[in-house]
Short mmCIF file of C-alpha atoms and ligand atoms in Angstrom, two decimals:
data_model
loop_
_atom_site.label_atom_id
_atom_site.label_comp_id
_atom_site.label_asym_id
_atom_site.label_seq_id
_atom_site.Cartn_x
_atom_site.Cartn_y
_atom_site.Cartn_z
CA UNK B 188 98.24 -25.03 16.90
CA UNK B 189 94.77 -23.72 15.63
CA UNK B 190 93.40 -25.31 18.51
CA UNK B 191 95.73 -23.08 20.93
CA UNK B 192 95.25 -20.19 18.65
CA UNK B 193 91.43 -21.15 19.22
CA UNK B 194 91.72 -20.93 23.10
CA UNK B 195 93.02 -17.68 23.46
CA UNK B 196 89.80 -16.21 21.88
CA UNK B 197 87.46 -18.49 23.68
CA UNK B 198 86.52 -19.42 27.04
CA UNK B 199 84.22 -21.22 29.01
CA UNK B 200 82.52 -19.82 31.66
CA UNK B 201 80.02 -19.88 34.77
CA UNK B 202 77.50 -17.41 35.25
CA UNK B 203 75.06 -16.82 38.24
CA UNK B 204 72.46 -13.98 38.21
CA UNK B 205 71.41 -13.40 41.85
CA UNK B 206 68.94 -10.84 42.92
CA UNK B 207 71.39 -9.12 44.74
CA UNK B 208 74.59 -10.22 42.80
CA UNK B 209 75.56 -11.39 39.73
CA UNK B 210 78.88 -13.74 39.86
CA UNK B 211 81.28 -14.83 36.58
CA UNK B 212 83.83 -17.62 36.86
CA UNK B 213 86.19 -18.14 34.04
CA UNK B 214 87.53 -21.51 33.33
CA UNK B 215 91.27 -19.96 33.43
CA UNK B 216 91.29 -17.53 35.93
CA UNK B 217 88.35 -18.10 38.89
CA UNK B 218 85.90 -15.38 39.80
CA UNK B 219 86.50 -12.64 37.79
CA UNK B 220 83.13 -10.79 38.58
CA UNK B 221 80.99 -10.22 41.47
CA UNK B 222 79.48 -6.91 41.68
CA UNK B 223 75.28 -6.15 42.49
CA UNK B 224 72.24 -7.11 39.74
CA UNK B 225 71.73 -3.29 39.30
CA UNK B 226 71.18 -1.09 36.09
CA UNK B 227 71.09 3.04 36.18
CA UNK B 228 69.90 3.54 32.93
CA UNK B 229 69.05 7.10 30.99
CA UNK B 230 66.38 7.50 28.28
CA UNK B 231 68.17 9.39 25.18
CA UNK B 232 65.74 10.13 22.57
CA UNK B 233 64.44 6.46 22.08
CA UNK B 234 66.68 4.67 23.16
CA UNK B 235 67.58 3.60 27.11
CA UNK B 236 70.99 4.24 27.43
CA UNK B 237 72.73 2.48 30.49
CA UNK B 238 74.53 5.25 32.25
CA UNK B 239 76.45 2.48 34.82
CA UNK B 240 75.98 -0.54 36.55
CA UNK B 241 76.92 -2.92 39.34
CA UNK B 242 79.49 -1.69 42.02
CA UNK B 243 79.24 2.10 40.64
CA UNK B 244 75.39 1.74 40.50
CA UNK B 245 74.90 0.76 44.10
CA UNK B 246 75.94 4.91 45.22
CA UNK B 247 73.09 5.77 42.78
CA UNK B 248 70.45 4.40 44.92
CA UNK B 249 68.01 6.55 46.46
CA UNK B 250 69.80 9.89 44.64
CA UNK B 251 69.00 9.37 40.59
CA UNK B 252 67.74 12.56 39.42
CA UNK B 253 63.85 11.99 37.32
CA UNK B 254 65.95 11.55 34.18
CA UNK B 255 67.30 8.34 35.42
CA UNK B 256 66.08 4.97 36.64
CA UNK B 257 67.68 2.41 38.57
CA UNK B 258 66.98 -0.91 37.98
CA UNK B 259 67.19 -4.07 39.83
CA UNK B 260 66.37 -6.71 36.88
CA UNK B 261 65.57 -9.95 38.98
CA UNK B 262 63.83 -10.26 41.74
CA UNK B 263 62.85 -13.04 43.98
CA UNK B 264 65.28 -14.97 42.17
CA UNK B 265 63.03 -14.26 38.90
CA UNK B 266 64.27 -12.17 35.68
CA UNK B 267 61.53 -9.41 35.93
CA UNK B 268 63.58 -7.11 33.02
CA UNK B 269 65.07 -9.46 30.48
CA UNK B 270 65.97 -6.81 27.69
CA UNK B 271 67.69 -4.90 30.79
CA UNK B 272 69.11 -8.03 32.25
CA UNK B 273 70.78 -9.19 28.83
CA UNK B 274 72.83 -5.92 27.99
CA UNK B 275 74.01 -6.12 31.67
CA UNK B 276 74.98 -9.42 31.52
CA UNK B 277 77.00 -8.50 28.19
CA UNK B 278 78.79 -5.47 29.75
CA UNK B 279 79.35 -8.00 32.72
CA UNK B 280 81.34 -10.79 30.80
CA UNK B 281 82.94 -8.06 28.42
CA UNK B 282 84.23 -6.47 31.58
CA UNK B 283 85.81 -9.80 32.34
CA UNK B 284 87.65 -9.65 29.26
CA UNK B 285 89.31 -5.92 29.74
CA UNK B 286 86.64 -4.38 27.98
CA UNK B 287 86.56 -6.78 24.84
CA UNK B 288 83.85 -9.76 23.68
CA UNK B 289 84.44 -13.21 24.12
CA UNK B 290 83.79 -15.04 20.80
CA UNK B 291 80.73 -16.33 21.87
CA UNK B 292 81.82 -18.59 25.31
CA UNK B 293 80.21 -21.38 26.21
CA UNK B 294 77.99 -20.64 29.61
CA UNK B 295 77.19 -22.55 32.39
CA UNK B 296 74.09 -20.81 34.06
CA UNK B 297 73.33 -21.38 37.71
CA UNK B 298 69.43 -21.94 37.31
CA UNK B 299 67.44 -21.05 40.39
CA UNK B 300 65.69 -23.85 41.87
CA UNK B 301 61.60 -23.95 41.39
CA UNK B 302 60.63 -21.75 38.63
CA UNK B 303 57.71 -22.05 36.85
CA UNK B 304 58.80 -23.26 33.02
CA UNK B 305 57.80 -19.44 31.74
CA UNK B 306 60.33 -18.39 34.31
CA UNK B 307 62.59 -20.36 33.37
CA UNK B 308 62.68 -20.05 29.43
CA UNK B 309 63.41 -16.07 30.29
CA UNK B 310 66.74 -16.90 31.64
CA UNK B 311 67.44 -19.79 28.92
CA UNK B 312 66.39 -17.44 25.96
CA UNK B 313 69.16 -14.92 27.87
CA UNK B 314 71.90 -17.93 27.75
CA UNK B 315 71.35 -18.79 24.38
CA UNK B 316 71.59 -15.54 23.37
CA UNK B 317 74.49 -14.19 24.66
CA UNK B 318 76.38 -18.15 24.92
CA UNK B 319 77.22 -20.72 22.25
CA UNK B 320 75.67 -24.00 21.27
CA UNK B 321 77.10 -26.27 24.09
CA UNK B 322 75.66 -23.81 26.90
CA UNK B 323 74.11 -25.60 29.77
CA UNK B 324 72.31 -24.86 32.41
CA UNK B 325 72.10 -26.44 36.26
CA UNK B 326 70.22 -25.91 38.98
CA UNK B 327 71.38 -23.96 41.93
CA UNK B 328 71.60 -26.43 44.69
CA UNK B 329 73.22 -29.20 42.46
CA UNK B 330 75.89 -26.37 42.29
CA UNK B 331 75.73 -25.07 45.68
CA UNK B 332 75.93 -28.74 47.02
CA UNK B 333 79.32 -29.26 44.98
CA UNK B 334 80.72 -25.43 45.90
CA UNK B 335 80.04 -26.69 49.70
CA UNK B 336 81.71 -30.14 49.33
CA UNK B 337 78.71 -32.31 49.69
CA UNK B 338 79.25 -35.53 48.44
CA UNK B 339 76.26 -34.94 45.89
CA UNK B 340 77.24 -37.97 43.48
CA UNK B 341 77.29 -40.49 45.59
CA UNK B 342 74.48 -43.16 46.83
CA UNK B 343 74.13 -40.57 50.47
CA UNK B 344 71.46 -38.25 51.34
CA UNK B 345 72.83 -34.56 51.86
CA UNK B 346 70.56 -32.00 52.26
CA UNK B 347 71.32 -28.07 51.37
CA UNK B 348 69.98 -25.20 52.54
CA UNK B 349 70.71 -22.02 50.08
CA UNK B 350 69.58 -18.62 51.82
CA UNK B 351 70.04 -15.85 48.94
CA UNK B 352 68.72 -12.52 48.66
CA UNK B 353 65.35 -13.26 46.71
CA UNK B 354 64.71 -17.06 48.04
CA UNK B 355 65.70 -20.14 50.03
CA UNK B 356 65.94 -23.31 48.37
CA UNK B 357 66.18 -26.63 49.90
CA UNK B 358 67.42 -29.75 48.19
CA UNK B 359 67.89 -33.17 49.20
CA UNK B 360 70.44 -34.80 46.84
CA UNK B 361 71.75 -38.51 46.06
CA UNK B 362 73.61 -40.05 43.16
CA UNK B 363 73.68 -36.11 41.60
CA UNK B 364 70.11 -35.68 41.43
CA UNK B 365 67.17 -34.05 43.74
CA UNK B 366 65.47 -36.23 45.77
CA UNK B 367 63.63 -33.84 47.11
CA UNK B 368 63.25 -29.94 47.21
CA UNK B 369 61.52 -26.93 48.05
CA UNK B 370 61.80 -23.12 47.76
CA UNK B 371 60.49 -19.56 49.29
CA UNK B 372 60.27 -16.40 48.47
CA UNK B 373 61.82 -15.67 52.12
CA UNK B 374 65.91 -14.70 51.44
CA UNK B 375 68.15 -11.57 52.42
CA UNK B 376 65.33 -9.24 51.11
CA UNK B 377 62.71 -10.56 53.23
CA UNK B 378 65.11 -10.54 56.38
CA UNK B 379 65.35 -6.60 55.45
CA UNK B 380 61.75 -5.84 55.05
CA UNK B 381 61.05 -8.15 58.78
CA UNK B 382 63.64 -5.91 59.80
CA UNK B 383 61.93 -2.52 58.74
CA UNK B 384 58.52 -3.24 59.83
CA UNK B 385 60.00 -4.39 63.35
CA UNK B 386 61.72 -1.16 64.24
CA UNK B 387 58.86 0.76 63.20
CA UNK B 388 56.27 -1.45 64.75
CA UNK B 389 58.27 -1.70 68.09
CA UNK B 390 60.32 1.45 68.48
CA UNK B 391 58.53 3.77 66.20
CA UNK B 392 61.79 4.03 64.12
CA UNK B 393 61.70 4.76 59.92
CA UNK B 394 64.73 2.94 58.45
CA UNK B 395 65.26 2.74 54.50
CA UNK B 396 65.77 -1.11 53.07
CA UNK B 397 69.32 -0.12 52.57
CA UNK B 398 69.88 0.29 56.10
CA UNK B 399 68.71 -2.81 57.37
CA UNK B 400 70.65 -4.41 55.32
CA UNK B 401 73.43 -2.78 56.75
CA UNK B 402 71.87 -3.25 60.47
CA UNK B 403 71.33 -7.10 59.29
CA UNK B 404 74.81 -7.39 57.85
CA UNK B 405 76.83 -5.78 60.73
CA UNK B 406 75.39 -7.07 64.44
CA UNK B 407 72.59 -9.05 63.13
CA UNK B 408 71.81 -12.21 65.38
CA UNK B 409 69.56 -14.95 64.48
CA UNK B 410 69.20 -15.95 68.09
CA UNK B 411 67.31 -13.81 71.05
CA UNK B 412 69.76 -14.38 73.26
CA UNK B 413 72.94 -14.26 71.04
CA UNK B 414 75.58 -12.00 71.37
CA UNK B 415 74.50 -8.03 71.21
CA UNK B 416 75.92 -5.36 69.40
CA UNK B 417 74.89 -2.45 68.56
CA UNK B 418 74.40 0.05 65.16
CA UNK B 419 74.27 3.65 65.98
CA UNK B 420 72.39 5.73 62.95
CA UNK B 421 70.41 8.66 62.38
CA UNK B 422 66.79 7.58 61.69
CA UNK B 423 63.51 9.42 62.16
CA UNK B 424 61.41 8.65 65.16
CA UNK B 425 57.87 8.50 63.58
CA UNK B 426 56.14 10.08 67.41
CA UNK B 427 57.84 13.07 66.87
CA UNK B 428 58.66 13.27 63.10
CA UNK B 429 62.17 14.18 64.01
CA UNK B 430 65.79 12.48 63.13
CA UNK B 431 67.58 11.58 65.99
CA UNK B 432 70.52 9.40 66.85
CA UNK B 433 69.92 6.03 67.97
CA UNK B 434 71.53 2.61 68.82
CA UNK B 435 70.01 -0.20 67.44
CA UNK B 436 71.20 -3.28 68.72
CA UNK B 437 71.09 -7.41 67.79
CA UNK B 438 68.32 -8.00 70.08
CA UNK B 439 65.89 -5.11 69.48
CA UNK B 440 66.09 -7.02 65.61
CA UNK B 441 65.83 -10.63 66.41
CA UNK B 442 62.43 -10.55 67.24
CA UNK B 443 61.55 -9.53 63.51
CA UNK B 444 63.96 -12.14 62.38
CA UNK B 445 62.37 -14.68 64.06
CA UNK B 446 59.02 -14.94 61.46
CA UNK B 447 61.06 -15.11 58.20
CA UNK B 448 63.65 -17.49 60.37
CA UNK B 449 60.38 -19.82 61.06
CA UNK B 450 59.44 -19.74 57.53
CA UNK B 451 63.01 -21.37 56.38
CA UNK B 452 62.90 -23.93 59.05
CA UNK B 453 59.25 -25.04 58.11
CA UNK B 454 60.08 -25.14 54.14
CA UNK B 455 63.23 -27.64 55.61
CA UNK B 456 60.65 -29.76 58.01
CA UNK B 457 58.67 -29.70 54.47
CA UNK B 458 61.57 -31.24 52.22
CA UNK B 459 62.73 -33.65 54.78
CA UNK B 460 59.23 -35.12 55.49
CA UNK B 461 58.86 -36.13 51.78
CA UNK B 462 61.83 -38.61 51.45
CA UNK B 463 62.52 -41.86 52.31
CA UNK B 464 63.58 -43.57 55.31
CA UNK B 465 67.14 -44.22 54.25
CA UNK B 466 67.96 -40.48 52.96
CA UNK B 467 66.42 -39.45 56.42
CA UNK B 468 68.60 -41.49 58.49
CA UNK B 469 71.78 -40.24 55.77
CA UNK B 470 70.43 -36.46 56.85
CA UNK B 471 70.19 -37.24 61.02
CA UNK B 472 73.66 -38.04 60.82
CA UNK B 473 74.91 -35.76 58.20
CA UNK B 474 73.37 -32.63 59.74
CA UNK B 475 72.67 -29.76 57.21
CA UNK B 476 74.85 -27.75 55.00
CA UNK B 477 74.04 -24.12 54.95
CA UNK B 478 74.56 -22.12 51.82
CA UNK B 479 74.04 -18.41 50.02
CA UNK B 480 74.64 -14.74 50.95
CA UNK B 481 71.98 -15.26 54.04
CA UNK B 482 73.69 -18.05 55.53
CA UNK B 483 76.24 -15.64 56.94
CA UNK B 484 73.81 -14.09 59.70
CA UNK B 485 74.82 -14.68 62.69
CA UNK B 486 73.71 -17.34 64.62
CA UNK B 487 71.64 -18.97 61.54
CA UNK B 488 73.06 -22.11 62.27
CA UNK B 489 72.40 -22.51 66.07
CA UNK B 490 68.87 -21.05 65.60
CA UNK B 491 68.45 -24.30 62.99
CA UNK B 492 70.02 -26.33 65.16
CA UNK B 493 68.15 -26.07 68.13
CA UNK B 494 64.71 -25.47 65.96
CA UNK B 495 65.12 -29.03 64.12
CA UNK B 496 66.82 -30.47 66.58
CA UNK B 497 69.91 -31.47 63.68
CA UNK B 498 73.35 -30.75 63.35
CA UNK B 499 73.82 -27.86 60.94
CA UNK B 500 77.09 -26.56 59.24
CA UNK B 501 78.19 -23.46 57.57
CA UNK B 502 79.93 -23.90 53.66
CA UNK B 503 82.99 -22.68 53.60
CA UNK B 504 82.49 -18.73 51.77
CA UNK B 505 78.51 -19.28 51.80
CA UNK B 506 77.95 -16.34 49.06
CA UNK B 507 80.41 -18.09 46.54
CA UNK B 508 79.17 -21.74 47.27
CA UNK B 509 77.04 -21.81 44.25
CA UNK B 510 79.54 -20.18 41.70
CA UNK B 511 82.65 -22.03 42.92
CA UNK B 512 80.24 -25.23 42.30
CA UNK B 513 79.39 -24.06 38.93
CA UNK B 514 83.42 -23.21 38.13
CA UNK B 515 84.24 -26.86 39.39
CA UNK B 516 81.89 -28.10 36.56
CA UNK B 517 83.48 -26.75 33.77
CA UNK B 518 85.92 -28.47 34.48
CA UNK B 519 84.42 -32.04 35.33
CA UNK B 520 82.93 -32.53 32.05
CA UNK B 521 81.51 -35.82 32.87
CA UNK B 522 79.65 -34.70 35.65
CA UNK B 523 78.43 -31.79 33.51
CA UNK B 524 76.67 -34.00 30.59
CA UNK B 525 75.43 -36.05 33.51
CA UNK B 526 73.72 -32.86 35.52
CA UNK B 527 73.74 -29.96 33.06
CA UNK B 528 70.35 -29.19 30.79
CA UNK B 529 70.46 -28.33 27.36
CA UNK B 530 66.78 -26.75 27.23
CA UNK B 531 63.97 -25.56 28.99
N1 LIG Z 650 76.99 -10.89 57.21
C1 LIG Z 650 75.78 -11.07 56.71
N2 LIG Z 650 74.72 -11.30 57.52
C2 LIG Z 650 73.49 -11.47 57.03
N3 LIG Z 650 73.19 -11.45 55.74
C3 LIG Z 650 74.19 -11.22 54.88
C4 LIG Z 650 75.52 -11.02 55.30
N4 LIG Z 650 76.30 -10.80 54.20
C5 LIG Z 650 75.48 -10.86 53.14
N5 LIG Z 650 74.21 -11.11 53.53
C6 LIG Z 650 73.01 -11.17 52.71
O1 LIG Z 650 73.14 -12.13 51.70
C7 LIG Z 650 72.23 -11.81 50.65
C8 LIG Z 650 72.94 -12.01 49.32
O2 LIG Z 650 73.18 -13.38 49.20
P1 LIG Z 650 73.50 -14.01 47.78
O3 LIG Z 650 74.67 -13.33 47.20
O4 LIG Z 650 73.54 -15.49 47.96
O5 LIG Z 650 72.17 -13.58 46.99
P2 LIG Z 650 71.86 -13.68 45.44
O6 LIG Z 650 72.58 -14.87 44.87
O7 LIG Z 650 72.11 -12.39 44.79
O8 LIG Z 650 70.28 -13.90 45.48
P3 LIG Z 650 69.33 -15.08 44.97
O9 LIG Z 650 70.18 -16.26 44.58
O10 LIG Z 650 68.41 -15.40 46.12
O11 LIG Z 650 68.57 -14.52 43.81
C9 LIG Z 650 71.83 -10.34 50.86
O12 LIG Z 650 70.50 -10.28 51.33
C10 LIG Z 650 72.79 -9.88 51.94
O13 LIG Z 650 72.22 -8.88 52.78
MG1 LIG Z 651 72.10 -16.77 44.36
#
């Protein structure tokens, strides 16, 4: 009775902070948040009021007047604004709740692969915080590797390749631990900025970040000669100084995809090269399971393919392969004592 009087108070759930979005899983209920890692805050006096975040704060970029910032708390995968990261993530899981707190929920963090242990202790001072005692924390690509239906507990190599917005991580796993792993800074972001510099370099064209995202997102191809599509937009040729309307299409941008592309594929050559014959046969049959927001360009997979010469595969929901991982924990406790950290 007390204990079902308990549960309604109380819940458990998953939490992962990406650089571009922030993701909440309750035990009970699923995904129950998934909006952008943004802040608009306003100062007031002394004190930094947040004005609105997430969803609402994404039509606030580019237009806050000098009285307000806008702030994007993690980048590369690293908390760069903890105090500003903390009341977000507070708003986040009280917005979960209708507006109310949780009595303090246990928390399974996502934990990006490869930080440094200062990096790290930023994110684990945030869980223990805001969480309660039996908080855990796991690493991304154990989590990713579950959300995608590897079989990471068993005695097989599978290897993982997570493109977010701030990083890529590689991980080869076996019996639910990394065998071997590796991670760069090169993710969605990244892709953008290639993006940017290629249109100016090649057709003397000034896009924002924003837009090549949007570029990237709608007829972006991984592949030279993949399918073409094209974007029209107003942009500013830089010869004349003047906005004009263009089309930009999927193969005037895969040339600038192509160097951050290369850069994933080498940190993969990199992970496989350090493990042992047996998990390298397991992966040359298994073929690669692609993960994160990134994974959903276009033609990712057949570029990887025919670079490494390997079969590669696409998660089901790539974006949610890392939260639907961490959801499946909570409720495989076993697996959770066996794979979840307690401290930095
Ligand atoms: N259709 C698409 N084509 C290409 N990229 C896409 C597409 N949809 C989303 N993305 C990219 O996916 C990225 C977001 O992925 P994800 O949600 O995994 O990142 P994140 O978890 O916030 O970041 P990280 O874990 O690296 O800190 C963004 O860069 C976004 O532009
Ligand atoms: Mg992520």
């Amino acid at each position: 009775m007390f204990e079902q009087a308990w549960r309604l108070f109380r819940t458990d759930l998953a939490l992962d902070i990406g650089s571009a979005r922030t993701r909440i899983f309750l035990q009970d209920q699923g995904l129950a948040y998934d909006e952008p890692t943004l802040v608009v805050t306003e100062q007031q006096g002394r004190q930094e009021k947040i004005v609105t975040m997430g969803n609402q704060a994404k039509q606030y970029l580019g237009r806050c007047p000098p009285t307000m910032a806008i702030h994007h708390p993690v980048v590369q995968s690293i908390c760069v604004k903890p105090a500003i990261l903390e009341r977000y993530i507070k708003q986040a899981i009280q917005q979960c709740n209708g507006g109310s707190s949780f009595i303090r929920p246990k928390i399974l963090m996502v934990m990006p692969h490869g930080l440094t242990s200062q990096e790290r202790k930023t994110y684990i001072d945030i869980l223990y915080r805001l969480g309660n005692r039996e908080s855990v924390f796991v690493d991304t690509l154990l989590c990713a590797g579950l959300g995608s239906q590897l079989p990471i507990n068993e005695p097989i190599g599978s290897i993982l390749v997570h493109i977010g917005h701030g990083s890529t991580q590689v991980g080869i796993m076996t019996l639910s631990g990394l065998a071997a792993s590796q991670r760069t800074t090169v993710g969605g972001a990244s892709i953008n900025q290639a993006i940017v510099s290629h249109l100016q370099k090649e057709r003397q064209l000034e896009i924002g970040l924003h837009l090549a995202s949007a570029i990237k997102e709608s007829i972006g191809n991984a592949e030279v000669h993949g399918e073409s599509r094209s974007y029209p937009c107003t942009v500013k040729d830089t010869t004349t100084n003047q906005f004009r309307q263009v089309d930009i299409t999927s193969q005037d941008i895969a040339q600038g995809l192509y160097p951050p592309l290369q850069q994933i594929a080498s940190a993969i050559r990199k992970a496989v090269s350090t493990v042992s014959p047996e998990l390298c046969a397991d992966i040359i049959q298994q073929g690669i399971m692609l993960s994160g927001g990134g994974a959903q360009l276009s033609g990712v997979d057949d570029f990887l393919s025919s670079e490494l010469r390997l079969p590669v595969f696409l998660s089901d929901q790539p974006h949610l392969s890392s939260i639907k991982g961490a959801g499946e924990l909570l409720n495989n406790i076993d697996l959770l004592d066996w794979i979840g950290e307690e401290n930095g």
